[in-house]
Coordinates of N, CA and C in Angstrom, one line a residue:
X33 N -14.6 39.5 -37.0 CA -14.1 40.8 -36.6 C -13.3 40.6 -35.3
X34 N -13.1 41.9 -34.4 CA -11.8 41.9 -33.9 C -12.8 40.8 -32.4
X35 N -13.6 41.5 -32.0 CA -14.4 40.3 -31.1 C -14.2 39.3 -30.6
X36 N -14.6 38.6 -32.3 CA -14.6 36.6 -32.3 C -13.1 36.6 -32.1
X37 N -12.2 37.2 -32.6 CA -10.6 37.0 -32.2 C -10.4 37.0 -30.5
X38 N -11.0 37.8 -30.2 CA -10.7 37.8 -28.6 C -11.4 36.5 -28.0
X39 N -12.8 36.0 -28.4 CA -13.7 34.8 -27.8 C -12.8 33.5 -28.3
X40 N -12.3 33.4 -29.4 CA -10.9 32.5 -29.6 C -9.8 32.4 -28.8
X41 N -9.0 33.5 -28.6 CA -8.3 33.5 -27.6 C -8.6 33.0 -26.7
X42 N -10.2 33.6 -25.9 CA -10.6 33.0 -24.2 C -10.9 31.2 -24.3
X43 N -11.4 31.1 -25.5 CA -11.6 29.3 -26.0 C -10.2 28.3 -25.5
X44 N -8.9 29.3 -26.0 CA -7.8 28.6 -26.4 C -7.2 28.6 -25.0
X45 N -7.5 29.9 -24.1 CA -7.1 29.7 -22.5 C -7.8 28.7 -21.9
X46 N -8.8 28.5 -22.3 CA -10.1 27.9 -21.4 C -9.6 26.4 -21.8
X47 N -9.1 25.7 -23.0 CA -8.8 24.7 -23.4 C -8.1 23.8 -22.7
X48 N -8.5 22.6 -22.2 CA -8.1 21.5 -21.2 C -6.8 20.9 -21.8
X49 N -5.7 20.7 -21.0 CA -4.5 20.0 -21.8 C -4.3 18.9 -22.6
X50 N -3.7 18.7 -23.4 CA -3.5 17.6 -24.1 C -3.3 16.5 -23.8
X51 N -4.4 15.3 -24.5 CA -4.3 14.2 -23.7 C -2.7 13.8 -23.7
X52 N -2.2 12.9 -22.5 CA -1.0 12.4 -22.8 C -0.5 11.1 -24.1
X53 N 0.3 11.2 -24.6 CA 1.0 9.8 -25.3 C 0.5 8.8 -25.0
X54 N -0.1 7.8 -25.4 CA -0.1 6.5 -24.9 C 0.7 5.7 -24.4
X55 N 0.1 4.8 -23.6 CA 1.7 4.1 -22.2 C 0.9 4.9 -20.9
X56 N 2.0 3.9 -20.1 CA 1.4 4.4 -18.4 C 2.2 5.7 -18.3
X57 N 0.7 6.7 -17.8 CA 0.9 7.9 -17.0 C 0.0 8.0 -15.9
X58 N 0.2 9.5 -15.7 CA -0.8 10.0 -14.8 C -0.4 11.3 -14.6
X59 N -1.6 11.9 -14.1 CA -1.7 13.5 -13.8 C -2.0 13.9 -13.1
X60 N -1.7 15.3 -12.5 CA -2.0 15.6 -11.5 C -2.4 17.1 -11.6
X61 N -3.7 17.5 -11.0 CA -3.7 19.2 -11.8 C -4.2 19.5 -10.3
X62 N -4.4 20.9 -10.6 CA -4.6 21.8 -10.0 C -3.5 21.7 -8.6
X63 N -2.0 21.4 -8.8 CA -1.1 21.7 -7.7 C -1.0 22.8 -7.2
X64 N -1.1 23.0 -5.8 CA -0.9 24.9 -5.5 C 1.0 24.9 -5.4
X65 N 1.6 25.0 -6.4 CA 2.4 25.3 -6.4 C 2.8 25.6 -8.3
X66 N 3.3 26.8 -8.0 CA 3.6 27.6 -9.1 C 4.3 27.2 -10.1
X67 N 4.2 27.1 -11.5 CA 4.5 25.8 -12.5 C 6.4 26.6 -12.5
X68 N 6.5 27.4 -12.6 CA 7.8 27.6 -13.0 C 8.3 26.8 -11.6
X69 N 8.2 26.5 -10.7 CA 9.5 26.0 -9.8 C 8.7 24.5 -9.7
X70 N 7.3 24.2 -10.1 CA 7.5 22.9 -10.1 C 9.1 22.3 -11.7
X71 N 8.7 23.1 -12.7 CA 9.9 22.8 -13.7 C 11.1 23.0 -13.2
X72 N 11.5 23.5 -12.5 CA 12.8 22.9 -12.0 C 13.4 21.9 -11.6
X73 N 12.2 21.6 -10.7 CA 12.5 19.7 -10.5 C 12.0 18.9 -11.7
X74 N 11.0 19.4 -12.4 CA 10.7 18.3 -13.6 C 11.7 18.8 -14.5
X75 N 12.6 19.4 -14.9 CA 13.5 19.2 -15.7 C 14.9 18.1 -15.3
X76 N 14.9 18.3 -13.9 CA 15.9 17.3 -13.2 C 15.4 15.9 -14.0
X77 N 14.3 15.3 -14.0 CA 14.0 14.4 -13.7 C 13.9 13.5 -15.2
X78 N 13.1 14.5 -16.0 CA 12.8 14.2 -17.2 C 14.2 13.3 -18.2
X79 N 13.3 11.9 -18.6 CA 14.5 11.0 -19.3 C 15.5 10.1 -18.1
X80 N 15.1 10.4 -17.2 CA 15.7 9.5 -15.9 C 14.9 7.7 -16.0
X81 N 15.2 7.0 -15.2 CA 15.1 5.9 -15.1 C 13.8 6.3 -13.8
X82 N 12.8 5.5 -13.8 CA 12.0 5.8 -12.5 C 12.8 5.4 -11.1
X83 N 13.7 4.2 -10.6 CA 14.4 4.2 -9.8 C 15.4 5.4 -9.3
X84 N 16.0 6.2 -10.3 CA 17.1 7.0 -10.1 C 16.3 8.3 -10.3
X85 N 15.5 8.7 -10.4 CA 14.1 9.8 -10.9 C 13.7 9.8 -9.2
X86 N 13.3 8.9 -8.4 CA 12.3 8.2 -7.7 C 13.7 8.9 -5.9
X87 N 14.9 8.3 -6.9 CA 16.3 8.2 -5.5 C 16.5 10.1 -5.4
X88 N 16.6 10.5 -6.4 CA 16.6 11.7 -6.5 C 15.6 12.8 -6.0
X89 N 14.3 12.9 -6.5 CA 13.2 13.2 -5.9 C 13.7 13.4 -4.2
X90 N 13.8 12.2 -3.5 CA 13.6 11.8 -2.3 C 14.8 13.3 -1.5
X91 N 15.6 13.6 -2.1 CA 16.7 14.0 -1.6 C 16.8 16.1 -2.2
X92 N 15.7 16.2 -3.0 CA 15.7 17.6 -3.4 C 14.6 18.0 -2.5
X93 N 15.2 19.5 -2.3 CA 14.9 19.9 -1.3 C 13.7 20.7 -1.8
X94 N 13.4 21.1 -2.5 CA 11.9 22.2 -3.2 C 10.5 21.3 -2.8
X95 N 9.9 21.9 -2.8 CA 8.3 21.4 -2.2 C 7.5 20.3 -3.3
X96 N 7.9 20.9 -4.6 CA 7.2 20.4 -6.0 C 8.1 18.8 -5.9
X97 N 8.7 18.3 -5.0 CA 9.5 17.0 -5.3 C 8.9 16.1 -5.0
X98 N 8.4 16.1 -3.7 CA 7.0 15.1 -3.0 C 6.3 15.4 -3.8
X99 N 5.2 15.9 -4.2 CA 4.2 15.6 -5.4 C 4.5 15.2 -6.3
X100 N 6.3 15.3 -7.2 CA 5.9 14.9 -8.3 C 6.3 12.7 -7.8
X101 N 7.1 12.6 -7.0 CA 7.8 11.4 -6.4 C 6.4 10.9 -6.7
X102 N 5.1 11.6 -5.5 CA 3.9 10.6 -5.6 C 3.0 10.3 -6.9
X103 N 3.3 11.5 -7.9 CA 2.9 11.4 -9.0 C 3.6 10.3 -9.9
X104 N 5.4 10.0 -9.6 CA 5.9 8.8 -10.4 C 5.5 8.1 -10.0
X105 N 5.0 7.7 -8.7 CA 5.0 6.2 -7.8 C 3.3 5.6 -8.4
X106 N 2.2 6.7 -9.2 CA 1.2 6.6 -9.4 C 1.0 6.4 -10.6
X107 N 2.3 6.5 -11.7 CA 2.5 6.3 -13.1 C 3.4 4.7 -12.9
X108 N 3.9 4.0 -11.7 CA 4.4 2.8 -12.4 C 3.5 1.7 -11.4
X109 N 2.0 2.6 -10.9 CA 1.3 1.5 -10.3 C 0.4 1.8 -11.8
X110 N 0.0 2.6 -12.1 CA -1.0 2.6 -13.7 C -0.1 1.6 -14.1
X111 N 0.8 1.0 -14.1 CA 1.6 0.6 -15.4 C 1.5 -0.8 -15.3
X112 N 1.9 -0.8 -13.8 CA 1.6 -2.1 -13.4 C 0.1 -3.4 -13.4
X113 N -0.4 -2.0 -13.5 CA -2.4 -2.4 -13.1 C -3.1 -2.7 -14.5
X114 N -2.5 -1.8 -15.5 CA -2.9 -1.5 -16.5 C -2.1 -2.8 -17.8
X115 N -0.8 -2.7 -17.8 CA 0.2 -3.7 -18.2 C 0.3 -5.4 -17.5
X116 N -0.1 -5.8 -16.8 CA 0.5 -6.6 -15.9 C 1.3 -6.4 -15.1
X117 N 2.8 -7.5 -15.1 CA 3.9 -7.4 -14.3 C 4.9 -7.0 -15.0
X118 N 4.8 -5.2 -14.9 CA 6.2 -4.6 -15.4 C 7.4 -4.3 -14.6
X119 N 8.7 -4.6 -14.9 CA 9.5 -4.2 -14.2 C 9.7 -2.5 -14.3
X120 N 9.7 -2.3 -12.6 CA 9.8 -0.6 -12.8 C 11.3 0.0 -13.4
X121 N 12.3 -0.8 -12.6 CA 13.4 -0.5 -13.1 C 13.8 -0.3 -14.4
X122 N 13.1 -1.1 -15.5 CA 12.8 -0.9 -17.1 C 12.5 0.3 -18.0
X123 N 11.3 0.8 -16.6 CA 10.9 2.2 -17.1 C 11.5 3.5 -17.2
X124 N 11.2 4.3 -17.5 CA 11.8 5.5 -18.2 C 10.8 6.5 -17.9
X125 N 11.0 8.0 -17.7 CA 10.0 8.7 -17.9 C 9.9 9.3 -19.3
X126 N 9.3 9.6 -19.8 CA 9.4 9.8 -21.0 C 9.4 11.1 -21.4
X127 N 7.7 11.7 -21.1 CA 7.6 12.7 -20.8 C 6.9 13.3 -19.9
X128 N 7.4 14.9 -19.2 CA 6.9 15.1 -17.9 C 6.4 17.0 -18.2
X129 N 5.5 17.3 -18.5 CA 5.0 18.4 -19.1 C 4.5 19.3 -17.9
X130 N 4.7 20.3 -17.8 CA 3.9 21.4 -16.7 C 3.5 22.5 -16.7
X131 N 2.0 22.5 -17.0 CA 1.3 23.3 -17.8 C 0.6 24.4 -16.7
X132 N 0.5 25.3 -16.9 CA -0.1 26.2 -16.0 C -2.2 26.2 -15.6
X133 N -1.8 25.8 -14.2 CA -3.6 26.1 -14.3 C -3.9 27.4 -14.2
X134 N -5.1 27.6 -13.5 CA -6.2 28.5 -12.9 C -5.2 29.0 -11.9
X135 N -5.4 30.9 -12.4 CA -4.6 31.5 -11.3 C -5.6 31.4 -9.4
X136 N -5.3 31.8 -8.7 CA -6.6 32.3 -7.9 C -6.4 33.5 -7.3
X137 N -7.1 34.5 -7.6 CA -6.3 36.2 -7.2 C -6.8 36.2 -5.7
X138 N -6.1 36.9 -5.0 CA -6.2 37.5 -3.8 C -5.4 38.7 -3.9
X139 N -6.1 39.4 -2.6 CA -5.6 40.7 -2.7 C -4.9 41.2 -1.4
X140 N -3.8 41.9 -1.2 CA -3.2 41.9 -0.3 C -3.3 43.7 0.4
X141 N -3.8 44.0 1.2 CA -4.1 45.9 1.6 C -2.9 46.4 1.9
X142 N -2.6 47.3 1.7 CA -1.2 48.1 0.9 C -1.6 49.6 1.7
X143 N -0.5 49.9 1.9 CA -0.7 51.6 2.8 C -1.5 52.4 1.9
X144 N -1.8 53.5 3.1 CA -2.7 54.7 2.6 C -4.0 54.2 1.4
X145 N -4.5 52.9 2.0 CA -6.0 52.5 1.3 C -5.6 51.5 0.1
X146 N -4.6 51.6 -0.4 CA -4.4 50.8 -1.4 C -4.6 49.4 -1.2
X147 N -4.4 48.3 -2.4 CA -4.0 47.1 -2.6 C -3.1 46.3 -3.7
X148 N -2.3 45.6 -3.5 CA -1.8 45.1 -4.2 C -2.2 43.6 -4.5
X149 N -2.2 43.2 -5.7 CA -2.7 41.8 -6.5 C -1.8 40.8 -5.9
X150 N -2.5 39.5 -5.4 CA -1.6 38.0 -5.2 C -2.3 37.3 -6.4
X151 N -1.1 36.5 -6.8 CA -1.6 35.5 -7.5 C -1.0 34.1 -7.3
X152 N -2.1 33.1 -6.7 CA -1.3 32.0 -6.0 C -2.0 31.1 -7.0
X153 N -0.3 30.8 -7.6 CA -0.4 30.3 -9.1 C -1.2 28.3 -9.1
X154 N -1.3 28.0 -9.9 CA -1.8 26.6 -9.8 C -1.0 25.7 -11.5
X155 N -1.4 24.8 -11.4 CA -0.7 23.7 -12.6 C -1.1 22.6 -12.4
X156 N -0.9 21.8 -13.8 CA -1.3 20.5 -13.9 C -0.1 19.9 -14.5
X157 N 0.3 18.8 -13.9 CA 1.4 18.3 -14.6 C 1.3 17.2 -15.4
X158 N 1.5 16.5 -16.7 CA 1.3 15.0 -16.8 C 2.9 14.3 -17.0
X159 N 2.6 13.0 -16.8 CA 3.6 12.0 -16.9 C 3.5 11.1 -17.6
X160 N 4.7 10.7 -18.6 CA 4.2 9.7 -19.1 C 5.3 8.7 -19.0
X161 N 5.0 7.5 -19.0 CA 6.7 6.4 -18.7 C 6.5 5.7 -20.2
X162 N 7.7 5.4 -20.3 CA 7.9 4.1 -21.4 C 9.0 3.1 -20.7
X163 N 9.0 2.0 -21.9 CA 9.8 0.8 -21.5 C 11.0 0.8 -22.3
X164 N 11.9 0.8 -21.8 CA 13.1 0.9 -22.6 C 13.6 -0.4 -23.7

């Protein structure tokens, strides 16, 4: 009935992201920074070389660029750790996905008794490199 349709729905919110591809990655969840502007810089980046991904990062100006830089720098040490001795310059990002987490509401007091809703968004991003 219409119920179990809604307890499915909450299942499919509640549902943990999809493991990444195989190959060196890494992830990073629960960023307090709101997935639509972290995708801004992850669309910059995505299909870049980790060096020129890495040169780039360093020079954009949005907040989501340091986290994701430390998140590259933490997918070509998996790679390294995991692989042996990979050349980073080899690497590629492959794919760079940014999924929305757990909102956290807060409430902001608004004239004449009222309130208005915050929602200070969260995300998990993953990364995955390959070798060209």
């Amino acid at each position: 009935g219409p119920r179990h349709e809604v307890s499915r729905q909450r299942q499919a919110r509640r549902a943990k992201p999809a493991l990444p591809a195989p190959g060196p990655h890494a992830t990073l969840r629960y960023l307090r920074v709101a997935p639509r502007k972290v995708r801004l810089v992850a669309n910059e980046v995505r299909g870049m070389k980790v060096g020129a991904a890495l040169a780039m990062l360093k020079y954009t100006p949005q907040a989501a660029s340091g986290h994701l830089a430390k998140l590259l720098r933490s997918a070509v040490a998996n790679a390294e750790q995991k692989g042996g001795r990979v050349d980073a310059d080899a690497l590629f990002v492959k794919t760079l996905t940014v999924d929305q987490g757990p909102k956290m509401r807060r409430f902001m007091p608004r004239a004449m008794g009222r309130s208005a809703p915050i929602h200070k968004r969260t995300c998990h991003v993953t990364l995955v490199l390959t070798v060209s």
